[in-house]
mmCIF file of C-alpha atoms in Angstrom:
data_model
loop_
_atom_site.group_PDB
_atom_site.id
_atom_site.type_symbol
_atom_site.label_atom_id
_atom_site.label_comp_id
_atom_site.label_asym_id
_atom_site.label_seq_id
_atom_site.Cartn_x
_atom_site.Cartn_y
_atom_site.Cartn_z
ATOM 1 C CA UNK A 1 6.884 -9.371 -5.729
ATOM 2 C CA UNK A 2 8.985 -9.340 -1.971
ATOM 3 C CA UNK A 3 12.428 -10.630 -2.504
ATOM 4 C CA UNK A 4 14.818 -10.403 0.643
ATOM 5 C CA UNK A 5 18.369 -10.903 -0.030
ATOM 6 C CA UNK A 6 21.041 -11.681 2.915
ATOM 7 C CA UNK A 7 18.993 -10.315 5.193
ATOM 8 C CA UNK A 8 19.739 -9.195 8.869
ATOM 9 C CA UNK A 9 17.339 -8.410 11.613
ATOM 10 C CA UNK A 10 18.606 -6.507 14.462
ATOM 11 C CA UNK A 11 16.991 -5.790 17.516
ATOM 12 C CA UNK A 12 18.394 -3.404 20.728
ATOM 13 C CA UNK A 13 21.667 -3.570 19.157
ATOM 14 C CA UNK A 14 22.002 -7.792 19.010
ATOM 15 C CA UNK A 15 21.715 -9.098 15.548
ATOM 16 C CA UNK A 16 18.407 -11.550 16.003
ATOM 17 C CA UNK A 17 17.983 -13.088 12.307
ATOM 18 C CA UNK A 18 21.026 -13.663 9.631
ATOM 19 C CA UNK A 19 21.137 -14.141 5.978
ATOM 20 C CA UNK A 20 17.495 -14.635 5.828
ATOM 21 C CA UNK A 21 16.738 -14.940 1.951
ATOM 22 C CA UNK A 22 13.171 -15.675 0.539
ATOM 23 C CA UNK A 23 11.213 -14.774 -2.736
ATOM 24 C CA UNK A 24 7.204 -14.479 -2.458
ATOM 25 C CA UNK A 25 5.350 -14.152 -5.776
ATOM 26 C CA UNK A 26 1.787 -12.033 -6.084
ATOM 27 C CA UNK A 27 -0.894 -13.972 -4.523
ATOM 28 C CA UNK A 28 1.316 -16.347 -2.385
ATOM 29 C CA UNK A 29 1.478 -16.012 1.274
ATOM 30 C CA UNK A 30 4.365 -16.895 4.323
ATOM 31 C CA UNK A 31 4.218 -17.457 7.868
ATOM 32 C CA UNK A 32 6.288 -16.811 10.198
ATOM 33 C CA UNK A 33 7.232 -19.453 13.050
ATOM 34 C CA UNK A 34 9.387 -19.464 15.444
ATOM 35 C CA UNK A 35 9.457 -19.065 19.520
ATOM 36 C CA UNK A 36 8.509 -16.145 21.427
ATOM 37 C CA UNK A 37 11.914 -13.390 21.186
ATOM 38 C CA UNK A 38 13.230 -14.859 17.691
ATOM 39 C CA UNK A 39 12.570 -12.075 15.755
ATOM 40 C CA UNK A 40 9.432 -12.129 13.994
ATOM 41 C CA UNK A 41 8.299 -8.518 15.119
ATOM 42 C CA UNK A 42 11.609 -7.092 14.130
ATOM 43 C CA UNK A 43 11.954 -9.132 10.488
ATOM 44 C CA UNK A 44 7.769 -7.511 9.923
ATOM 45 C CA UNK A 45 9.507 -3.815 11.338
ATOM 46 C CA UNK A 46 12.134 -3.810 8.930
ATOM 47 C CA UNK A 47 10.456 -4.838 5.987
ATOM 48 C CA UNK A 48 7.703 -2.225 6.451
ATOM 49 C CA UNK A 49 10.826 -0.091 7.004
ATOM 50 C CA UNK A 50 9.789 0.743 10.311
ATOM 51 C CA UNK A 51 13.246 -0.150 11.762
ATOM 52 C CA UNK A 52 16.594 -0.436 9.994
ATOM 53 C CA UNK A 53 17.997 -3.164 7.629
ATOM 54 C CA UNK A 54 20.945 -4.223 9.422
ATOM 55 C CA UNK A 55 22.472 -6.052 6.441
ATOM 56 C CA UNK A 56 21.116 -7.412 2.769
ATOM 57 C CA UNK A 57 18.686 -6.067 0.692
ATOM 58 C CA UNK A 58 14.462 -5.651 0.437
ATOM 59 C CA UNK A 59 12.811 -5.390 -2.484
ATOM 60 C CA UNK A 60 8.807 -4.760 -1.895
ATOM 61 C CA UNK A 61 5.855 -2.670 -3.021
ATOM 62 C CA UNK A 62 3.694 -0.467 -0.850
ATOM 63 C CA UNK A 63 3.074 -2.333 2.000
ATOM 64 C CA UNK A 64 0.308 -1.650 4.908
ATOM 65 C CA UNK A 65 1.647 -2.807 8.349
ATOM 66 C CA UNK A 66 -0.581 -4.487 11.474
ATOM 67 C CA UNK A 67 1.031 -4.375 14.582
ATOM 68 C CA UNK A 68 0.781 -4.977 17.956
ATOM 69 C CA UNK A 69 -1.171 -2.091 18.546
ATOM 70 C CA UNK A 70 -4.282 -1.911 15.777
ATOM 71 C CA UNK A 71 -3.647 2.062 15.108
ATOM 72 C CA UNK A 72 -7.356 2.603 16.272
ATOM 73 C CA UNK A 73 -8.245 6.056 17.995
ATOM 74 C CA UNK A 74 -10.279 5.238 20.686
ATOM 75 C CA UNK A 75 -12.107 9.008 20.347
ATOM 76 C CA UNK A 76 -13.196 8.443 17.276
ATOM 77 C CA UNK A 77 -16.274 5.972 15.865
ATOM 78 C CA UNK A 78 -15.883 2.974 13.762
ATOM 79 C CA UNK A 79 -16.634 4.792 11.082
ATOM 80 C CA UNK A 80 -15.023 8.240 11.749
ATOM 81 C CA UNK A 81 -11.605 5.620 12.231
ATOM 82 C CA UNK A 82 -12.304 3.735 8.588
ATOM 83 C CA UNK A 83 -13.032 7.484 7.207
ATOM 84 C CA UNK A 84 -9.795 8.879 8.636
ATOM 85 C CA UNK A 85 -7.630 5.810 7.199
ATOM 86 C CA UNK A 86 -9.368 5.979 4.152
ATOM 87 C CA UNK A 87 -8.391 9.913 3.543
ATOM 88 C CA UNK A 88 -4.573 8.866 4.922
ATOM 89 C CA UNK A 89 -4.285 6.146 2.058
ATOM 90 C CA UNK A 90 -6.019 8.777 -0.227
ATOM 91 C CA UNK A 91 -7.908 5.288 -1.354
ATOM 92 C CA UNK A 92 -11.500 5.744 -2.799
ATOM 93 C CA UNK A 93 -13.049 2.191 -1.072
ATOM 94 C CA UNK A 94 -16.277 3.018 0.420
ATOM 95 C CA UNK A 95 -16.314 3.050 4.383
ATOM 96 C CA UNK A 96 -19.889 1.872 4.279
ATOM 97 C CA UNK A 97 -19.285 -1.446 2.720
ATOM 98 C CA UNK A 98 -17.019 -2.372 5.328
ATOM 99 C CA UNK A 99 -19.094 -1.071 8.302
ATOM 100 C CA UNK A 100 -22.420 -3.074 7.002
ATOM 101 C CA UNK A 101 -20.216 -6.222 6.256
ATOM 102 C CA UNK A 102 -19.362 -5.934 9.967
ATOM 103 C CA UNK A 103 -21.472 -6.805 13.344
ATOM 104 C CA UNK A 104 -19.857 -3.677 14.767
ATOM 105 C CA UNK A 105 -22.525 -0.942 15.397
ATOM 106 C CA UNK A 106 -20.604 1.988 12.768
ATOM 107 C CA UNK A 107 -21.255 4.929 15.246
ATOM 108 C CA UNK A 108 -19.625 3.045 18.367
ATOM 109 C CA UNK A 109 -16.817 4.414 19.892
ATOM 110 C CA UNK A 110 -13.914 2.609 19.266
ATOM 111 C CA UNK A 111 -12.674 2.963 22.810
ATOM 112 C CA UNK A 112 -16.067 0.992 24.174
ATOM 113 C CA UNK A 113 -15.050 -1.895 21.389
ATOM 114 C CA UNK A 114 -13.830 -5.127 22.861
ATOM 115 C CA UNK A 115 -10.056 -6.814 21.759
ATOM 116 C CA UNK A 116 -11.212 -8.733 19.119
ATOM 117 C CA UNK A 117 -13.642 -5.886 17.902
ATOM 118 C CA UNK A 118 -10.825 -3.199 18.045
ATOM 119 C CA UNK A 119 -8.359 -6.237 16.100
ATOM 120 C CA UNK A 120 -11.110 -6.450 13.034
ATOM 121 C CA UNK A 121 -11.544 -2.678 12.839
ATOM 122 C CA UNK A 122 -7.428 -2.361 12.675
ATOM 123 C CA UNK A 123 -8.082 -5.108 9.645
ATOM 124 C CA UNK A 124 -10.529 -2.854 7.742
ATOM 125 C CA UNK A 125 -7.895 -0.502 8.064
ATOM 126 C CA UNK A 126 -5.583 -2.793 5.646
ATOM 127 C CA UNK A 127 -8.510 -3.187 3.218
ATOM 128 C CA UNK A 128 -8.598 0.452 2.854
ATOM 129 C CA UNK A 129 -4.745 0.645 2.502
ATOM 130 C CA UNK A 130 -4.829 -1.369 -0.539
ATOM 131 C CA UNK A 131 -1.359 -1.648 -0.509
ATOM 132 C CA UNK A 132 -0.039 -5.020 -2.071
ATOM 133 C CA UNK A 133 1.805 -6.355 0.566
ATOM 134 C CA UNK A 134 0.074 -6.558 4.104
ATOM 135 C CA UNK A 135 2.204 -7.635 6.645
ATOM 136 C CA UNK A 136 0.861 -8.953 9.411
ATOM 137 C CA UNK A 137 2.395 -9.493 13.119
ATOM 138 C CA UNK A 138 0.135 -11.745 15.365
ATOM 139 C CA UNK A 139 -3.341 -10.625 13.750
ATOM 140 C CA UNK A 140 -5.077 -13.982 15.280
ATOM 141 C CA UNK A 141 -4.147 -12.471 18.977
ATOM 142 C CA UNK A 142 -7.630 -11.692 20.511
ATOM 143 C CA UNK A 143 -9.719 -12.995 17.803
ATOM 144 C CA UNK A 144 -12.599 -15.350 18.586
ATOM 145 C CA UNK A 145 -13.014 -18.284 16.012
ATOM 146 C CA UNK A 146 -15.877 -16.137 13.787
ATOM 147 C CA UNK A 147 -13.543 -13.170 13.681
ATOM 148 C CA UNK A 148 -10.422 -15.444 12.836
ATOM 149 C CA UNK A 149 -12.290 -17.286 10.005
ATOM 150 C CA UNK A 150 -12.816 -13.251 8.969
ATOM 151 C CA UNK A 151 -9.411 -12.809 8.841
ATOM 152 C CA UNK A 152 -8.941 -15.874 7.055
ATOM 153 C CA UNK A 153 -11.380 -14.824 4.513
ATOM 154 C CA UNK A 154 -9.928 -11.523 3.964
ATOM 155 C CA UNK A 155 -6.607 -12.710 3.692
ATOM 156 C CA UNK A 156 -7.555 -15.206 0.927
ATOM 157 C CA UNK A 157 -9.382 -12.346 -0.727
ATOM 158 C CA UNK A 158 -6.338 -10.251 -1.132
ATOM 159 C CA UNK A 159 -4.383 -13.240 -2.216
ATOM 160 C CA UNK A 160 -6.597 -14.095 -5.029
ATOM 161 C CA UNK A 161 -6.995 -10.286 -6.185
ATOM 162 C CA UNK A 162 -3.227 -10.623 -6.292
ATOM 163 C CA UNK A 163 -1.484 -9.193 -3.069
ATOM 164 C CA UNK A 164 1.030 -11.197 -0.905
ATOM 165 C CA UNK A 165 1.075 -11.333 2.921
ATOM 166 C CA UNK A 166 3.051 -12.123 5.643
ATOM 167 C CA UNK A 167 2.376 -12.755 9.079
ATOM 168 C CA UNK A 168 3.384 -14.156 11.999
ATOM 169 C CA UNK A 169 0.866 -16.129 14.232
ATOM 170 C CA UNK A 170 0.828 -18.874 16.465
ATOM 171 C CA UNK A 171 -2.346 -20.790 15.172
ATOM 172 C CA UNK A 172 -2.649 -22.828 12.171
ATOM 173 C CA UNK A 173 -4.196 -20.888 9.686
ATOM 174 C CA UNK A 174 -5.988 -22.038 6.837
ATOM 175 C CA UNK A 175 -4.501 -20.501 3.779
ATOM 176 C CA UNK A 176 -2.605 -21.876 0.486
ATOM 177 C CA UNK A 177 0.924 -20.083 2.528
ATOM 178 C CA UNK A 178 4.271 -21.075 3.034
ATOM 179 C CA UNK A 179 5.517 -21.815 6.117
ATOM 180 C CA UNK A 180 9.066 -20.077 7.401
ATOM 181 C CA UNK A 181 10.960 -20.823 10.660
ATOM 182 C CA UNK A 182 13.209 -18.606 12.302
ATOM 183 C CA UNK A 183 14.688 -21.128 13.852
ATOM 184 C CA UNK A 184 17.193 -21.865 11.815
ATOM 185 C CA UNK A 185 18.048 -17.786 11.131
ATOM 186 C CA UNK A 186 18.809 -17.462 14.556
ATOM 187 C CA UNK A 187 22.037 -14.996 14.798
ATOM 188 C CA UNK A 188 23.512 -14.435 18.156
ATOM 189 C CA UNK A 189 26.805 -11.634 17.806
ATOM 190 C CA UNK A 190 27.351 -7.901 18.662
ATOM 191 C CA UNK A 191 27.230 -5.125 15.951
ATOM 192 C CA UNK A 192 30.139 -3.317 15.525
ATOM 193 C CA UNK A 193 30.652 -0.761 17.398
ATOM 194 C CA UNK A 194 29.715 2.611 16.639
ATOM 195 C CA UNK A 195 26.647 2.113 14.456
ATOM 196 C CA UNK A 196 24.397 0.828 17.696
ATOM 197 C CA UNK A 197 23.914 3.815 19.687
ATOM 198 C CA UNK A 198 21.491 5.077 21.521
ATOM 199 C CA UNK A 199 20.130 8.488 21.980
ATOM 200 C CA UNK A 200 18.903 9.441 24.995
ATOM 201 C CA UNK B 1 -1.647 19.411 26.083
ATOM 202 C CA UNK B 2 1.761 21.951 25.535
ATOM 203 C CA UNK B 3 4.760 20.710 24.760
ATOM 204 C CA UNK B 4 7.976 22.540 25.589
ATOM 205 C CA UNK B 5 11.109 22.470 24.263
ATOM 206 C CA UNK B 6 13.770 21.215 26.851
ATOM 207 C CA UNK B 7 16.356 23.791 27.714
ATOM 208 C CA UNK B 8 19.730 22.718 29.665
ATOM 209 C CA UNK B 9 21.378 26.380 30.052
ATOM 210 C CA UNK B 10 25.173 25.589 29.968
ATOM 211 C CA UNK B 11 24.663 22.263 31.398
ATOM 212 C CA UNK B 12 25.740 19.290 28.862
ATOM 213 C CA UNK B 13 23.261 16.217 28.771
ATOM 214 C CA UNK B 14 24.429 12.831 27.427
ATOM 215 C CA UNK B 15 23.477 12.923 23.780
ATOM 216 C CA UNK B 16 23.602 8.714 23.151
ATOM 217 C CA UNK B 17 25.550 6.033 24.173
ATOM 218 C CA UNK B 18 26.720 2.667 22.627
ATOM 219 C CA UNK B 19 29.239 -0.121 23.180
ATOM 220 C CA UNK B 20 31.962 1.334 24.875
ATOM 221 C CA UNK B 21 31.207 4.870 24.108
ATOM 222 C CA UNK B 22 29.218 7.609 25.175
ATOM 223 C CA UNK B 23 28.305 11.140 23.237
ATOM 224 C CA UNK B 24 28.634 14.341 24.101
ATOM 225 C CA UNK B 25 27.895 17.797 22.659
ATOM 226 C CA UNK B 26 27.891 15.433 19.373
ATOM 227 C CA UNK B 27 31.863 14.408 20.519
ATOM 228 C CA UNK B 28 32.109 10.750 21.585
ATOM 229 C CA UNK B 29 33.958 10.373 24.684
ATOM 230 C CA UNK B 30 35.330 6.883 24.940
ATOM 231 C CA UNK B 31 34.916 4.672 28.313
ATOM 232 C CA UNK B 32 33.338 5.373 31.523
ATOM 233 C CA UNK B 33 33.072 9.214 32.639
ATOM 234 C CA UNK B 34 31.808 11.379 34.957
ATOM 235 C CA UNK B 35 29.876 14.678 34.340
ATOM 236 C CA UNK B 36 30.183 17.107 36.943
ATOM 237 C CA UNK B 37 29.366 20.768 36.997
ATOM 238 C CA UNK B 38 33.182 21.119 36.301
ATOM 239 C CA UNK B 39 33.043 19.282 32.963
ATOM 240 C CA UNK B 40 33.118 15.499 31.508
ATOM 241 C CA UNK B 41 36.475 13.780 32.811
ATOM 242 C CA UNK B 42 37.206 10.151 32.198
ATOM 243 C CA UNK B 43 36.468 8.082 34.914
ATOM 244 C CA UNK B 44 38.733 5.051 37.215
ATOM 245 C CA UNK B 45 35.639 3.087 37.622
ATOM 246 C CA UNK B 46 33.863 2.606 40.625
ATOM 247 C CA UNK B 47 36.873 2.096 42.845
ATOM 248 C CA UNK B 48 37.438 5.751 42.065
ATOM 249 C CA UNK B 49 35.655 8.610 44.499
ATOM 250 C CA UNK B 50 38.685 11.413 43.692
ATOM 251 C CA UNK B 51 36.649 12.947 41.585
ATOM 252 C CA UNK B 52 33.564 13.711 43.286
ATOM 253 C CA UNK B 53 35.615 15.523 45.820
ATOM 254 C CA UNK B 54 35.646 19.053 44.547
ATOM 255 C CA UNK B 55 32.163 19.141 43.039
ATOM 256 C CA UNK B 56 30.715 17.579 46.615
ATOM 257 C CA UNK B 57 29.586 21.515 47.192
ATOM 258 C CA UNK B 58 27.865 21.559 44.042
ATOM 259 C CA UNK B 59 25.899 18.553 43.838
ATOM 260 C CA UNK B 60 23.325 16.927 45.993
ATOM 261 C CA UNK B 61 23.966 13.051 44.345
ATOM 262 C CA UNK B 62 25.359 11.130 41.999
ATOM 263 C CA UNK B 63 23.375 9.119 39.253
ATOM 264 C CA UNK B 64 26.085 6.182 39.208
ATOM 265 C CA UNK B 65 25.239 3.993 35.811
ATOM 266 C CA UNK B 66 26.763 0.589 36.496
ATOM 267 C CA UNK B 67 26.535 -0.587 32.723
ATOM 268 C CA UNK B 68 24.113 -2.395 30.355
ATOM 269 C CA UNK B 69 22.689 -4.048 33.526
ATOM 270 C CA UNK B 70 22.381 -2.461 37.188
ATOM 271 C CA UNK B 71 25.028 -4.142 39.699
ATOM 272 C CA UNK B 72 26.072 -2.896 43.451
ATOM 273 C CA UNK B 73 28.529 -0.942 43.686
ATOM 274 C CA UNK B 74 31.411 -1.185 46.403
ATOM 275 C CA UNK B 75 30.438 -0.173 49.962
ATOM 276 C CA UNK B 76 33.589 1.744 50.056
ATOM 277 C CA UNK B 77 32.958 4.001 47.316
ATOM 278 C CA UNK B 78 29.436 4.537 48.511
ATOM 279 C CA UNK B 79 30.483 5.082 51.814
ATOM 280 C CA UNK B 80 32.963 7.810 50.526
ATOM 281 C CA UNK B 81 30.378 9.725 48.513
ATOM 282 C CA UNK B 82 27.884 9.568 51.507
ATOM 283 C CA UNK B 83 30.679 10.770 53.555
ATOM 284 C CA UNK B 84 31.303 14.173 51.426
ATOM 285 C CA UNK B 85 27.483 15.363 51.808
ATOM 286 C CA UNK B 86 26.626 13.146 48.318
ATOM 287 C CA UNK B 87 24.017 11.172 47.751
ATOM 288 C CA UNK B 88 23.914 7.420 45.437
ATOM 289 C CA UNK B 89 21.986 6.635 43.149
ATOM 290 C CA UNK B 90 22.456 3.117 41.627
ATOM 291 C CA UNK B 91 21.034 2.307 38.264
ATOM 292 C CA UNK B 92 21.836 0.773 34.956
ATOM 293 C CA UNK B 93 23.546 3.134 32.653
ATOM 294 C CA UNK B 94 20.604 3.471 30.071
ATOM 295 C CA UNK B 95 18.400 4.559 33.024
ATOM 296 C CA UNK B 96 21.103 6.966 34.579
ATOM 297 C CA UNK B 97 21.639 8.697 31.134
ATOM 298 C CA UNK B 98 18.034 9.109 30.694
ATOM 299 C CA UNK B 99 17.383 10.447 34.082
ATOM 300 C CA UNK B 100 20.067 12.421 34.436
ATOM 301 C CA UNK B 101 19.223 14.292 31.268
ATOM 302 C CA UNK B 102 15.503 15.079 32.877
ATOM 303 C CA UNK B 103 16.672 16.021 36.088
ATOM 304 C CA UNK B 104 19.369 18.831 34.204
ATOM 305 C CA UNK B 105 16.864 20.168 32.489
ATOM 306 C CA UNK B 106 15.248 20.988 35.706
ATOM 307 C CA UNK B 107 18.144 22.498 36.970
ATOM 308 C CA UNK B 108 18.934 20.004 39.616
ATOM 309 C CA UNK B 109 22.358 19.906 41.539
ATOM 310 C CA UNK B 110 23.344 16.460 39.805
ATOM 311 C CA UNK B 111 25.949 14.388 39.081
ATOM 312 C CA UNK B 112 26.506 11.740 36.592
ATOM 313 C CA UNK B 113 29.135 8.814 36.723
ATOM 314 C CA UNK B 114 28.731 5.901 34.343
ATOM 315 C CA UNK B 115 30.282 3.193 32.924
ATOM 316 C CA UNK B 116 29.772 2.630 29.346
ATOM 317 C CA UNK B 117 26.979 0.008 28.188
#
């Protein structure tokens, strides 16, 4: 389902990872270890496409990508966010079911939700997406043990209706995944010049 | 919120920059330059002050750019600059391309000199 082939990783012109090949089948999931800096942000970046494949080859489907930042508009109410992703995806999964599954109040505003809150709403937002591959960068960050056992639970329900993940997280999590360390990936040499620039 | 779009008149902002290179009105100009309101000229380095001499009337300072990281630059060349009515400013080159840009598009009396990342 994901195949990466000779992969590099590049980040602020320094190649990070090198000749990074894997294969993950539907319904099988990786994590990513590795220290703080290695590269796990900028492998999840370029596979979503996000950033540029500095070398090798990517083959994925659609993929939904959950960052850093949890693409949640603070303006806007838990539902009015789930409603808005839902048209973006042009997906026809029912807002509702999500909201009443949740212990968020629907017509908060997402701006007055806590860390962890604002983290499960940016999850929703991959249910909606229904993309088969979810990659994931650091989705444990901020979660208290209920919410990460919600994560866990969603995961494994996206595994067993067939998708693939992979994320990066610092935890052990409890899922059937593989385990992948950077560690040994590690690149450290200058691209060439001419194809790292800049523009101001 | 309005956004504008930034206009330089016939002033030339730094386009990008990479290793060892800098571009220009889409040209790449290799090695460390200065850009003065009397055009881009390749530059000696920070030992050189020459060529701030016949802009000093035209420009208030100098964004200097001392490469990928910021460094000091000689007393002597500062000294020089400050000497002609020109004031230093010391940054990394990233920052002084960046800045410099903003402050031409506001029509400031400025002057870049940089040596390339």
């Amino acid at each position: 389902m994901v195949r990466l082939d000779q992969v590099s990783v590049a980040r602020g012109g320094l190649i990070l990872l090198d000749n990074l090949c894997f294969d993950l089948t539907a319904g099988s999931a990786l994590v990513l270890r590795g220290r703080n800096g290695i590269g796990k942000t900028s492998l999840l970046r370029t596979i979503a496409g996000i950033q540029p494949l500095a070398g090798g080859r990517i083959d994925r489907p659609d993929c939904a990508y959950f960052g850093h930042s949890n693409a949640v508009k603070g303006t806007l109410s838990v539902s009015e966010n789930l409603a808005f992703w839902r048209d973006v995806y042009g997906t026809s999964d029912d807002v509702k079911t999500l909201t009443e599954a949740s212990s968020i109040p629907p017509n908060t505003r997402a701006s007055d939700l806590s860390a962890g809150q604002k983290q499960r709403l940016g999850l929703d937002r991959l249910i909606l997406s229904q993309a088969p591959l979810w990659l994931l960068d650091e989705p444990t960050a901020s979660l208290d043990v209920e919410n990460t056992d919600h994560l866990i639970r969603v995961l494994q329900d996206h595994l067993s209706s067939g998708g693939t993940a992979i994320l990066s997280t610092h935890i052990d999590v409890k899922l059937p995944a593989k385990t992948l360390d950077l560690e040994s990936f590690e690149a450290r040499r200058m691209m060439s010049d001419g194809f790292d620039e800049v523009f101001v | 919120m309005q956004l504008n779009e930034i206009s330089y008149g016939d002033a030339q902002p730094i386009d990008g920059y990479g290793p060892g290179f800098f571009r220009i009105g889409g040209e790449v100009v290799e090695g460390a330059i200065t850009v003065l309101p009397n055009g881009i000229s390749a530059w000696d380095g920070l030992t050189s002050a020459s060529p701030f001499e016949n802009a000093a009337g035209e420009i208030d300072f100098v964004l200097v750019g001392t490469g990928a990281e910021m460094k000091p630059v000689p007393q002597d060349f500062q000294s020089k600059l400050e000497a002609m009515g020109t004031g230093v400013e010391i940054m990394n080159t990233p920052t002084a391309c960046r800045t410099f840009n903003v402050l031409l598009s506001e029509g400031r009396r400025v002057g870049l000199a940089v040596l390339p990342v």
